[in-house]
mmCIF file of C-alpha atoms in Angstrom:
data_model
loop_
_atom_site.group_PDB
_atom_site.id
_atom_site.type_symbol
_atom_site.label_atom_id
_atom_site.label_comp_id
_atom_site.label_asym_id
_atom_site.label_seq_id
_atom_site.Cartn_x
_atom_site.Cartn_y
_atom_site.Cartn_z
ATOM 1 C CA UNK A 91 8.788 -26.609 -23.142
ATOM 2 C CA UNK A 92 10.938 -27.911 -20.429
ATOM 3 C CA UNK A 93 14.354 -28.101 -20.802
ATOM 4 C CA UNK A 94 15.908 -31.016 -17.705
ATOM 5 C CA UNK A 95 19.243 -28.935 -17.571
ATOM 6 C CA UNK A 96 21.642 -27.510 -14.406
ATOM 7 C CA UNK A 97 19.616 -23.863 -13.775
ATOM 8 C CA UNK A 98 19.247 -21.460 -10.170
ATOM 9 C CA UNK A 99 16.145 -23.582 -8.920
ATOM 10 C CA UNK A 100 18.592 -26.286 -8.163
ATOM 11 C CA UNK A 101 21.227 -24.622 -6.180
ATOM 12 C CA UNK A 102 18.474 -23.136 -4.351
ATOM 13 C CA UNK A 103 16.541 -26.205 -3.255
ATOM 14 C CA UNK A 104 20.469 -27.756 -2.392
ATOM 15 C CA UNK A 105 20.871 -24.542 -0.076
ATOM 16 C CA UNK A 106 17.404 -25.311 1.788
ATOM 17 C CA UNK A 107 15.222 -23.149 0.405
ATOM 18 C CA UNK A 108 13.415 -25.092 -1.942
ATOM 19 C CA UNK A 109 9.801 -24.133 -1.416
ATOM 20 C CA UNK A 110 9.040 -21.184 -3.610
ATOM 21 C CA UNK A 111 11.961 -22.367 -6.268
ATOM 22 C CA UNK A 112 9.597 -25.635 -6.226
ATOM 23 C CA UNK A 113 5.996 -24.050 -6.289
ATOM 24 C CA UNK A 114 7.916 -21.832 -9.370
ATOM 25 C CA UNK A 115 9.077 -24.822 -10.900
ATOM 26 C CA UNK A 116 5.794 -26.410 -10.907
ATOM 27 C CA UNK A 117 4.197 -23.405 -12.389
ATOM 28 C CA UNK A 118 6.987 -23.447 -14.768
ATOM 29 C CA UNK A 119 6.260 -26.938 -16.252
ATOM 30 C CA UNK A 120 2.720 -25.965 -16.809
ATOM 31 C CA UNK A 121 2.923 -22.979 -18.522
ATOM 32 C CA UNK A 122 5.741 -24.434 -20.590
ATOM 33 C CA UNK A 123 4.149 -27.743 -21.678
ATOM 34 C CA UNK A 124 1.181 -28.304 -20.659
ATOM 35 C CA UNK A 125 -0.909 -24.640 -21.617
ATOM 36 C CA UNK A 126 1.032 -24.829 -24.866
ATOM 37 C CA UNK A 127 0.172 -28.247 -26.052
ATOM 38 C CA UNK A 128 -3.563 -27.356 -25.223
ATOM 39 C CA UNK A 129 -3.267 -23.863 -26.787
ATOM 40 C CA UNK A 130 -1.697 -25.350 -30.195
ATOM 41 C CA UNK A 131 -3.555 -27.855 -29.916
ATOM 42 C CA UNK A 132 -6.625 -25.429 -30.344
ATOM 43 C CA UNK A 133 -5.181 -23.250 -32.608
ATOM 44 C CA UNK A 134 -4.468 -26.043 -35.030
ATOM 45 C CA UNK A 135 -7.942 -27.537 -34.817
ATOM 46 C CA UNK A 136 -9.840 -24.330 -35.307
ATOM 47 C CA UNK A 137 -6.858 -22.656 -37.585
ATOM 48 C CA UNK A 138 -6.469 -25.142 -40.386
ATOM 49 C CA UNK A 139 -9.860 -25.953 -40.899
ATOM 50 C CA UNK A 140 -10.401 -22.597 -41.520
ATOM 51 C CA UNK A 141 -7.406 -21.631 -43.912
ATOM 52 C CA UNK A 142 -8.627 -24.642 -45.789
ATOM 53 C CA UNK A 143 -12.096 -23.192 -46.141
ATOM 54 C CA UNK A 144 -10.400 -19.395 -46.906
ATOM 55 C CA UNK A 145 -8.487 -21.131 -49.776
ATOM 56 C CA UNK A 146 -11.414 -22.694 -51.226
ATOM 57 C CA UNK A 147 -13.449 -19.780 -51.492
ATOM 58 C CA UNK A 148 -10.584 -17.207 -52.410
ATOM 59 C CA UNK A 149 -9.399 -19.918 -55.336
ATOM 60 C CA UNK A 150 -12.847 -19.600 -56.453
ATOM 61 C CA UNK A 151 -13.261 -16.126 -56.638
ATOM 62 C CA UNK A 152 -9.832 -15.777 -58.691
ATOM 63 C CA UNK A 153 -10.760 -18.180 -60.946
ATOM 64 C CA UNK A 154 -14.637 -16.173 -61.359
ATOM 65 C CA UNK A 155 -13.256 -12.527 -61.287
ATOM 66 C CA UNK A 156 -9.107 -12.819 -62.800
ATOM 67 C CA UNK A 157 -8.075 -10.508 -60.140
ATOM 68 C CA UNK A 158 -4.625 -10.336 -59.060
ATOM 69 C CA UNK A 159 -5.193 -9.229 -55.513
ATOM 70 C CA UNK A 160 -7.531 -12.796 -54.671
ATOM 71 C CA UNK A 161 -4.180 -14.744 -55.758
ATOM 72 C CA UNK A 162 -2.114 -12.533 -53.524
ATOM 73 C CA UNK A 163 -4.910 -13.339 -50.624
ATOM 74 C CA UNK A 164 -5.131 -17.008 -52.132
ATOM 75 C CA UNK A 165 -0.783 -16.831 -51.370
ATOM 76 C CA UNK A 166 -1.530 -15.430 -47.800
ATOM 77 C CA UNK A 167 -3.671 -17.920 -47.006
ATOM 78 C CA UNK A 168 -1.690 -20.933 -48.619
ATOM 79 C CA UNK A 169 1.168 -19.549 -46.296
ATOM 80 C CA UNK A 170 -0.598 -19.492 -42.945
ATOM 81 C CA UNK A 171 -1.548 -23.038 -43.719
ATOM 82 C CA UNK A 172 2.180 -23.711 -44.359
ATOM 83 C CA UNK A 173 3.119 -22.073 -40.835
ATOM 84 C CA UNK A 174 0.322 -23.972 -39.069
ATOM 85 C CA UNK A 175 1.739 -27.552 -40.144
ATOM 86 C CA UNK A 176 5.199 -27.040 -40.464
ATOM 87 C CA UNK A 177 5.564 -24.839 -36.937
ATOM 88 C CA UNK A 178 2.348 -25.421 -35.060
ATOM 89 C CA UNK A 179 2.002 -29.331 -35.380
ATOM 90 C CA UNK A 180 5.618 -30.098 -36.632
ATOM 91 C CA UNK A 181 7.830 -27.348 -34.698
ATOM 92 C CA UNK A 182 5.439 -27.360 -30.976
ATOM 93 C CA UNK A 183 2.841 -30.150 -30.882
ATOM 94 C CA UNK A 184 5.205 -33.458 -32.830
ATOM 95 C CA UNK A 185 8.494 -31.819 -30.714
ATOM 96 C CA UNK A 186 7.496 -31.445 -27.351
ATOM 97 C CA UNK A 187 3.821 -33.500 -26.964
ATOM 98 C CA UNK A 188 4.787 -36.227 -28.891
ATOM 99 C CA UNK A 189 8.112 -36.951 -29.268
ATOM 100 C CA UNK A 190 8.987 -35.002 -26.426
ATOM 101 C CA UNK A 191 12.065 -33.993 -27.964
ATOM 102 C CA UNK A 192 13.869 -36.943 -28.724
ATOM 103 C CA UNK A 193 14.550 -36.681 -32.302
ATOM 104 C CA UNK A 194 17.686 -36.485 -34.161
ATOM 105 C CA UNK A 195 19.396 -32.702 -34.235
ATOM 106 C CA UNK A 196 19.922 -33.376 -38.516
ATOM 107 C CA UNK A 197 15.559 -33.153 -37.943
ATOM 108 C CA UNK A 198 15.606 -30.328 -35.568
ATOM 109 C CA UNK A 199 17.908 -28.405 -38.121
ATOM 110 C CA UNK A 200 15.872 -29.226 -41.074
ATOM 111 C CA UNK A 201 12.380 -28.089 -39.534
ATOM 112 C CA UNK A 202 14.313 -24.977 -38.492
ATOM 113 C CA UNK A 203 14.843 -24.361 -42.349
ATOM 114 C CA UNK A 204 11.093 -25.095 -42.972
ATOM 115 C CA UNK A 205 9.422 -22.611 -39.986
ATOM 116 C CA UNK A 206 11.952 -19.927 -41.288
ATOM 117 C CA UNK A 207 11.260 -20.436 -44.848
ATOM 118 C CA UNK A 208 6.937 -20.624 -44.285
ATOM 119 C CA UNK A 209 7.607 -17.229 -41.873
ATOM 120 C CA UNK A 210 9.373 -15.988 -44.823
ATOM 121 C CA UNK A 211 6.915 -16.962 -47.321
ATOM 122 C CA UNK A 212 3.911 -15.347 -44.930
ATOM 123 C CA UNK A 213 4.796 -11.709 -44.088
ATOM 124 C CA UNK A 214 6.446 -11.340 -47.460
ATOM 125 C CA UNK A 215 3.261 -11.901 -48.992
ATOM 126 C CA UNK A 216 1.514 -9.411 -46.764
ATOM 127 C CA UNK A 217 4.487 -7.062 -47.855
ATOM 128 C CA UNK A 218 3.081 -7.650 -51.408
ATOM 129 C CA UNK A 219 -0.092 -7.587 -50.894
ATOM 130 C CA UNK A 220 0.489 -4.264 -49.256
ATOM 131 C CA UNK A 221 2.422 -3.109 -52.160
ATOM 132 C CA UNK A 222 -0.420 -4.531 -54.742
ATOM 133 C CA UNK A 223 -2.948 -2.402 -52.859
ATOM 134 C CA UNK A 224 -0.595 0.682 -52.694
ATOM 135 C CA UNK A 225 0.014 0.925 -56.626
ATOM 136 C CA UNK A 226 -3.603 0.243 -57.277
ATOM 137 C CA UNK A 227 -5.046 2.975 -55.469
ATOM 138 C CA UNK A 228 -2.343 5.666 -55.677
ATOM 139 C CA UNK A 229 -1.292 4.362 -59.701
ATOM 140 C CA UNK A 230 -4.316 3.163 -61.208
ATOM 141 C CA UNK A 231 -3.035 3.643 -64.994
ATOM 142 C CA UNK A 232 0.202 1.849 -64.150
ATOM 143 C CA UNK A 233 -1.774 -1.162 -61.789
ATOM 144 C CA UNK A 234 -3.533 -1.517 -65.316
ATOM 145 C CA UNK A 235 -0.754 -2.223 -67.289
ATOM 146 C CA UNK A 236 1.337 -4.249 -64.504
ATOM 147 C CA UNK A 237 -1.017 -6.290 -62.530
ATOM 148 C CA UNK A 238 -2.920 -9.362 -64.254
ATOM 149 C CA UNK A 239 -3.292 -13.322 -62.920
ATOM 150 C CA UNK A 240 -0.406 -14.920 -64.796
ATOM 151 C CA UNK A 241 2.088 -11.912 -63.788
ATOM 152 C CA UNK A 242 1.156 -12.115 -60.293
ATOM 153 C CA UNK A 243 1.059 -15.944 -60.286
ATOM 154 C CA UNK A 244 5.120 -15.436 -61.444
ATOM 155 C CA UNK A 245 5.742 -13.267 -58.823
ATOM 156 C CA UNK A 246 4.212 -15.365 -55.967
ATOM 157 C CA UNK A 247 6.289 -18.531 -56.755
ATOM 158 C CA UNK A 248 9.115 -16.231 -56.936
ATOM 159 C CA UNK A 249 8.410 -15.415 -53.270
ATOM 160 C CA UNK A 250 7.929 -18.705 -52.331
ATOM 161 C CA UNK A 251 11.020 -20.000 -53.537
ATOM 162 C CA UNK A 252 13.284 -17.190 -52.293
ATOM 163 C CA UNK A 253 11.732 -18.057 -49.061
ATOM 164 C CA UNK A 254 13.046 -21.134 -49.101
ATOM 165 C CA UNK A 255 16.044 -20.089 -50.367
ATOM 166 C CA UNK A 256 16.511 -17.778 -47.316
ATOM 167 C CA UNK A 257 15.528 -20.095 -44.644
ATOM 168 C CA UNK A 258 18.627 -22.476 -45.235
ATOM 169 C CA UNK A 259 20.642 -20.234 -43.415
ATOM 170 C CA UNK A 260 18.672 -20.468 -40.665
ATOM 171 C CA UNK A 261 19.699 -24.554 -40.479
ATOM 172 C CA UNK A 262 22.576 -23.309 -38.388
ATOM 173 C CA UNK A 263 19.829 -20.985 -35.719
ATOM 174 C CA UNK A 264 20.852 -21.953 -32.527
ATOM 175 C CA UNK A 265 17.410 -22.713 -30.488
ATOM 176 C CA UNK A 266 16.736 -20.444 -27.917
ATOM 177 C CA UNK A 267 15.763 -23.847 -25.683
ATOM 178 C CA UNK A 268 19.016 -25.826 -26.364
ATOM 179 C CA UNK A 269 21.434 -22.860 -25.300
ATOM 180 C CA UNK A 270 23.700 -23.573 -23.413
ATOM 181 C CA UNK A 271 26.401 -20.757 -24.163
ATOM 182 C CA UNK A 272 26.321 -17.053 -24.835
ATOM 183 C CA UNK A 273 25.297 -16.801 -28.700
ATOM 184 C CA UNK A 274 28.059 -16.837 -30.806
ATOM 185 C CA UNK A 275 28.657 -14.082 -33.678
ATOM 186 C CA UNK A 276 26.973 -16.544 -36.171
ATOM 187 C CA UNK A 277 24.251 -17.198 -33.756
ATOM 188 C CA UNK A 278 23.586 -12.897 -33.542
ATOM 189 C CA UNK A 279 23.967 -11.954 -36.659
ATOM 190 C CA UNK A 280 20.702 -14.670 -37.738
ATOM 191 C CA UNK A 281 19.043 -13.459 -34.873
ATOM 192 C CA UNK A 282 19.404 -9.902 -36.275
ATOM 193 C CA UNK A 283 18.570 -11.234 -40.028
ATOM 194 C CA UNK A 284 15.274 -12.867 -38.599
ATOM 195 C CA UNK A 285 14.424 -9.913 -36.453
ATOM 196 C CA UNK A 286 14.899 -7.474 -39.713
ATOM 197 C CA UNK A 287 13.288 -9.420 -41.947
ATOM 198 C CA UNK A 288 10.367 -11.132 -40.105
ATOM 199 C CA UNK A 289 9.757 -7.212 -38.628
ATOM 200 C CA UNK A 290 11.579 -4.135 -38.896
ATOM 201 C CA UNK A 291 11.937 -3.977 -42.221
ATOM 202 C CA UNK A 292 7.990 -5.201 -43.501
ATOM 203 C CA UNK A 293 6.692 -2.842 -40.299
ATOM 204 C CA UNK A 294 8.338 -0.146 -42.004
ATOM 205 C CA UNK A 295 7.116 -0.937 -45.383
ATOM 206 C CA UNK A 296 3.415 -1.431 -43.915
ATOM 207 C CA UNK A 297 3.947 2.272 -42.201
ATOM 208 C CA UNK A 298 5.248 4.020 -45.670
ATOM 209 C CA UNK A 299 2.562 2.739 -48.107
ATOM 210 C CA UNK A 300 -0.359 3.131 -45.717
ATOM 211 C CA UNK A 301 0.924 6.810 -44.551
ATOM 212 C CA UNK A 302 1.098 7.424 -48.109
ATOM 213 C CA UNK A 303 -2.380 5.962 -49.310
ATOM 214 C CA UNK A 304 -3.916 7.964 -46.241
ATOM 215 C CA UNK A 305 -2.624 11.159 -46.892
ATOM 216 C CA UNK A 306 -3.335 10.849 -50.723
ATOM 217 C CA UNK A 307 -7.126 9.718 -49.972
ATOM 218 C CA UNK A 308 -7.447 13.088 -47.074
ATOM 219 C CA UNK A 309 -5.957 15.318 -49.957
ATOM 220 C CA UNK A 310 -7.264 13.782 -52.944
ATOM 221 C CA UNK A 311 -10.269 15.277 -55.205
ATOM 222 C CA UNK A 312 -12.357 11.827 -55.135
ATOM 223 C CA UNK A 313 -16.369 11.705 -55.530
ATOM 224 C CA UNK A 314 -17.593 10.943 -51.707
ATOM 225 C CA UNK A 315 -19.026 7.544 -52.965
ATOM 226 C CA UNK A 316 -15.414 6.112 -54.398
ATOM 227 C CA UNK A 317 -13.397 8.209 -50.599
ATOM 228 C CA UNK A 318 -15.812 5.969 -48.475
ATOM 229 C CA UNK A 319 -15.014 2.667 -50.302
ATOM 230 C CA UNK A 320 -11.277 3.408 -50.695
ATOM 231 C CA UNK A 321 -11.443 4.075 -46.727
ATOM 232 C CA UNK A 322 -12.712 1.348 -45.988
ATOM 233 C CA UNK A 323 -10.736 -0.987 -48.156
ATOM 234 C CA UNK A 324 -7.192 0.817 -46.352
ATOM 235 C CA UNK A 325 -8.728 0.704 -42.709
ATOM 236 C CA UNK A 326 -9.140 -3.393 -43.627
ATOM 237 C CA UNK A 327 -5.557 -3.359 -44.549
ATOM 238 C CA UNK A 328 -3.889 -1.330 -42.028
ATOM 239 C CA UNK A 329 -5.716 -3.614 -39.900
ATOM 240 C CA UNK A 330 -4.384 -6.574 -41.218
ATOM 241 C CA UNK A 331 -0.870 -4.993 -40.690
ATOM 242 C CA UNK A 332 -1.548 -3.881 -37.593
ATOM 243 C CA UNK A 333 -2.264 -6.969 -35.854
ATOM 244 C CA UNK A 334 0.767 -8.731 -37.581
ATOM 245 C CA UNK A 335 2.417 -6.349 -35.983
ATOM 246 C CA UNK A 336 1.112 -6.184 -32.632
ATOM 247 C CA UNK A 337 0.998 -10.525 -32.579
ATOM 248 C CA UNK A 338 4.716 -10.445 -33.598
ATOM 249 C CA UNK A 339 6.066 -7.543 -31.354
ATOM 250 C CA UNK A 340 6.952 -9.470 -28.293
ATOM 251 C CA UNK A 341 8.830 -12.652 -30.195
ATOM 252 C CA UNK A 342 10.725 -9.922 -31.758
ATOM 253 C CA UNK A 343 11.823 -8.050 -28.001
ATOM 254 C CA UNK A 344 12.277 -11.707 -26.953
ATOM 255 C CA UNK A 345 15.136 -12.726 -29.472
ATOM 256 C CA UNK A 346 16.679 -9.343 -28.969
ATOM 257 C CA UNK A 347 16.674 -9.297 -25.168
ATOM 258 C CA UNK A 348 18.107 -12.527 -25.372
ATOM 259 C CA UNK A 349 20.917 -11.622 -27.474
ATOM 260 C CA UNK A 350 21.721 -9.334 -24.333
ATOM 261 C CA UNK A 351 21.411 -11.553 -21.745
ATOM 262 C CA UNK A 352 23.148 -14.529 -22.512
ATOM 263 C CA UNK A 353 21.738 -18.049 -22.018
ATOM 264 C CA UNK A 354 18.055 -18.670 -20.400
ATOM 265 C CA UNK A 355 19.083 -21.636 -19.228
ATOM 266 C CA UNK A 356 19.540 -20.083 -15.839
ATOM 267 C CA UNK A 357 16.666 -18.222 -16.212
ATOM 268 C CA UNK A 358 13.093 -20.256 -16.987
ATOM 269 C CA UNK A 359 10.921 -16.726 -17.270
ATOM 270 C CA UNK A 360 12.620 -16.165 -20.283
ATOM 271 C CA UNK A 361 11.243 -20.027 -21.730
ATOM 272 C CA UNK A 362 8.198 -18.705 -20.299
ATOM 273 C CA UNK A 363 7.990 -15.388 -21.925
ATOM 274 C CA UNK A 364 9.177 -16.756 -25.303
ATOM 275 C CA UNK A 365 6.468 -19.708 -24.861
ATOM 276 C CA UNK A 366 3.716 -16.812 -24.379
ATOM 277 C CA UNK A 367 5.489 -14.350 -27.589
ATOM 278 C CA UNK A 368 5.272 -17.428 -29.763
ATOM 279 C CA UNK A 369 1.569 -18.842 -28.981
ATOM 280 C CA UNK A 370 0.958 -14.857 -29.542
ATOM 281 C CA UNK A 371 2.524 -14.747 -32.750
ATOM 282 C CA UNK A 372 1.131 -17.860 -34.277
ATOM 283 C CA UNK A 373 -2.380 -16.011 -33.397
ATOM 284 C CA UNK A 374 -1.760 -14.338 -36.738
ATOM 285 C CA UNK A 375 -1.845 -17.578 -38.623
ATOM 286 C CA UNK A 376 -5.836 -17.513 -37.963
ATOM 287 C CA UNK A 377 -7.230 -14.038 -38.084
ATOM 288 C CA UNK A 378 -7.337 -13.510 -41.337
ATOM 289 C CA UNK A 379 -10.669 -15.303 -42.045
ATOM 290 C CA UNK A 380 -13.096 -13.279 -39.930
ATOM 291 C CA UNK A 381 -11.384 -10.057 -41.305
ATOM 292 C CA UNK A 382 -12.371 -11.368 -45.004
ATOM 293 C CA UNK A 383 -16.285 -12.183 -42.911
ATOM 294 C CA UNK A 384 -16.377 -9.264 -41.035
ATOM 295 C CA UNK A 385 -15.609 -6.678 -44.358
ATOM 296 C CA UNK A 386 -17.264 -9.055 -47.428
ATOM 297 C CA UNK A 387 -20.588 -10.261 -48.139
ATOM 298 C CA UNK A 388 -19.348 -11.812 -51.324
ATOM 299 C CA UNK A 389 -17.079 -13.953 -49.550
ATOM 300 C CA UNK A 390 -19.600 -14.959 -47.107
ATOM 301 C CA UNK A 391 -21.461 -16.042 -49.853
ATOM 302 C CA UNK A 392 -18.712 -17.684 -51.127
ATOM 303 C CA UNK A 393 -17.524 -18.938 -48.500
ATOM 304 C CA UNK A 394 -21.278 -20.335 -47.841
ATOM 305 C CA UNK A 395 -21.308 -21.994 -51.477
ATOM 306 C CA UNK A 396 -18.232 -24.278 -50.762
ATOM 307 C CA UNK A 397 -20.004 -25.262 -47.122
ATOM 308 C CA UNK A 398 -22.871 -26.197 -49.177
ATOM 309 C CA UNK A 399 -21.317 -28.014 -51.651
ATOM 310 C CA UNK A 400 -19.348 -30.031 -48.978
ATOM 311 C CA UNK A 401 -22.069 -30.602 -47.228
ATOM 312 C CA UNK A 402 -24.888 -33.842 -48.003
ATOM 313 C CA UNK A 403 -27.256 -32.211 -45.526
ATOM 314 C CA UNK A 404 -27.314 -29.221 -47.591
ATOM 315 C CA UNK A 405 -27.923 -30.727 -50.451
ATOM 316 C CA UNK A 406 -31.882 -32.585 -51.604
ATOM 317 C CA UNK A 407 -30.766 -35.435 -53.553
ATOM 318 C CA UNK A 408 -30.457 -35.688 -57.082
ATOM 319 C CA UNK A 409 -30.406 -31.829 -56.794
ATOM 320 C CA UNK A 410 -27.292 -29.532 -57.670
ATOM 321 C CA UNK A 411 -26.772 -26.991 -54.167
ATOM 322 C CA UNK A 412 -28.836 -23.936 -54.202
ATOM 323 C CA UNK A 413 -26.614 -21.400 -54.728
ATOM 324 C CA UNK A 414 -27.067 -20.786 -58.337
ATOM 325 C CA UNK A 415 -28.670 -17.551 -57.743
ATOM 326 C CA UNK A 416 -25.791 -16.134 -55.483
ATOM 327 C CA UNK A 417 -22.957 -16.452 -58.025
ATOM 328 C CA UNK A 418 -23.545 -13.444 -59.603
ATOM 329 C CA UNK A 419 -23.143 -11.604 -56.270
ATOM 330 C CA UNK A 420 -19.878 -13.804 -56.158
ATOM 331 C CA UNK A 421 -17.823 -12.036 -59.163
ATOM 332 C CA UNK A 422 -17.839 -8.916 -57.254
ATOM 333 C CA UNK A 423 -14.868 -8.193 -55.397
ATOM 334 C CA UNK A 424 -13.805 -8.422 -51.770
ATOM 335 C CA UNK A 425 -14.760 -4.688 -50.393
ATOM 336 C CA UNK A 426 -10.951 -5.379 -49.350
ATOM 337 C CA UNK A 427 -9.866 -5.193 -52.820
ATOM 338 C CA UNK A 428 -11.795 -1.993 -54.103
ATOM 339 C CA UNK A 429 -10.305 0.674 -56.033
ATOM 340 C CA UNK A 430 -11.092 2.681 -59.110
ATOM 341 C CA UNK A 431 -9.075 -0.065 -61.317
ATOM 342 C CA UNK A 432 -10.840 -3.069 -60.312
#
């Protein structure tokens, strides 16, 4: 993004030494508008395509097998879509390619409460998803008893609307791009909320349940067949969490460096290095569907089956799509959902 405001490459071309403030300059405006607008621009192409397909064949799959952990996926998914159109194409690409950001501030405010409230909605998923995963394999009596489609479906909408609950707040976040003063005391303390909730706080979740699962599978007196399926399943997961929080690491360190260093108006690395955190960040909004490749066969399949069915060419005509023999491989579960309960 570039932001046509009073900053030190001016008073250094007005002193004479303009050159290398210029060349940086130059740089500057690419790597702030124009590599973005490509990147997203890829990201959304390839992304939401994608999540669409993911969607398809996880609602399919809950609907076949009345698992609770596809609908959590199904929510993950649903979520990452939500990110990609409300902060990908609304937030970067309709902001700063099209509009180039000449739109009212009552807009800008109200797509802050949107991002906030999809963010929300995203990791807080993952945090139950996590949690799903954690009671299932370490409290298989009690995931009995608590865990079925129309409970989880309850508890999903209740995330989704708290999300959006908690992202009003956030109508009064003070862009990183637009300031022009120090951050106030309202501006910190929904910095700090964001940073907590967005990452501290689910990392440290993430780190407890998965420490805990590990060390009850390495003590645990489990058959070798049911250990290498269970390890498995958590090495999927912690890998999920793991990237989330690699991708989101350096928005994080961002936000709170800014909080230290005052306005970036003065300083365009700091646009630059919160351009690069966030085209990291929204990396995570994409991953999820080779993970659910790389581990599952059934949701290849699956995955293969709505292809097929979209697809004329796929299709001889006055034919149903060949697939009948590969639903019964499809009502097994995802190798990432495996446990002794399922």
């Amino acid at each position: 993004m570039m932001i046509l405001l009073p900053n030190s490459t001016d008073g250094a071309r007005a002193s004479g030494t303009g050159a290398e403030p210029l060349e940086w300059e130059e740089r500057s405006l690419c790597v702030e508008r124009i590599i973005p607008v490509i990147y997203y621009s890829v990201l959304l192409g390839l992304g939401l395509p994608v999540n669409i397909l993911t969607a398809i064949a996880l609602s399919r799959l809950a609907a076949r097998t009345k698992k609770s952990s596809y609908w959590y996926l199904l929510a993950l998914t649903a979520s990452d879509i939500l990110t990609q159109v409300i902060i990908v194409f609304m937030g970067f690409l309709l902001q700063m390619a099209i509009l180039a950001h000449d739109v009212p501030h009552a807009f800008l405010h109200a797509v802050n409460v949107l991002e906030f409230a999809a963010n929300h909605a995203s990791i807080w998923v993952t945090v139950l998803l996590t949690a799903d995963r954690y009671v299932a394999l370490c409290h298989p009596l009690r995931y009995r008893l608590l865990s079925y489609p129309a409970r989880t479906r309850k508890i999903i909408a209740a995330v989704f609307g708290t999300a959006l609950a908690t992202g009003i707040p956030f109508y009064w976040w003070l862009d990183i791009w637009h300031d022009s003063q120090p951050p106030t005391t309202v501006d910190k303390v929904l910095k700090w909320v964001h940073c907590f909730t967005m990452y501290f706080i689910p990392c440290s979740i993430f780190l407890a349940t998965n420490s805990v699962v590990v060390c009850k599978l390495k003590w645990g007196k489990r058959v070798d067949g049911h250990r290498r399926r269970v390890g498995k399943t958590i090495a999927t997961l912690m890998a999920v969490t793991a990237v989330f929080t690699v991708l989101w690491a350096p928005r994080t360190f961002v936000i709170l460096f800014h909080l230290y260093t005052g306005t970036t108006n003065k300083d365009r690395r700091l646009h630059v290095a919160l351009n690069l955190a966030n085209m990291i960040a929204m990396l995570n909004t994409t991953v999820n569907f080779f993970f659910y490749c790389f581990v599952s066969k059934t949701f290849r399949r699956t995955a293969g089956e709505v292809i097929r069915s979209c697809s004329p060419f796929c299709t001889r005509q006055g034919q149903p799509p060949a697939n009948r023999g590969c639903l019964h491989s499809a009502l097994k579960p995802l190798r990432l959902l495996e446990n002794v309960s399922l």
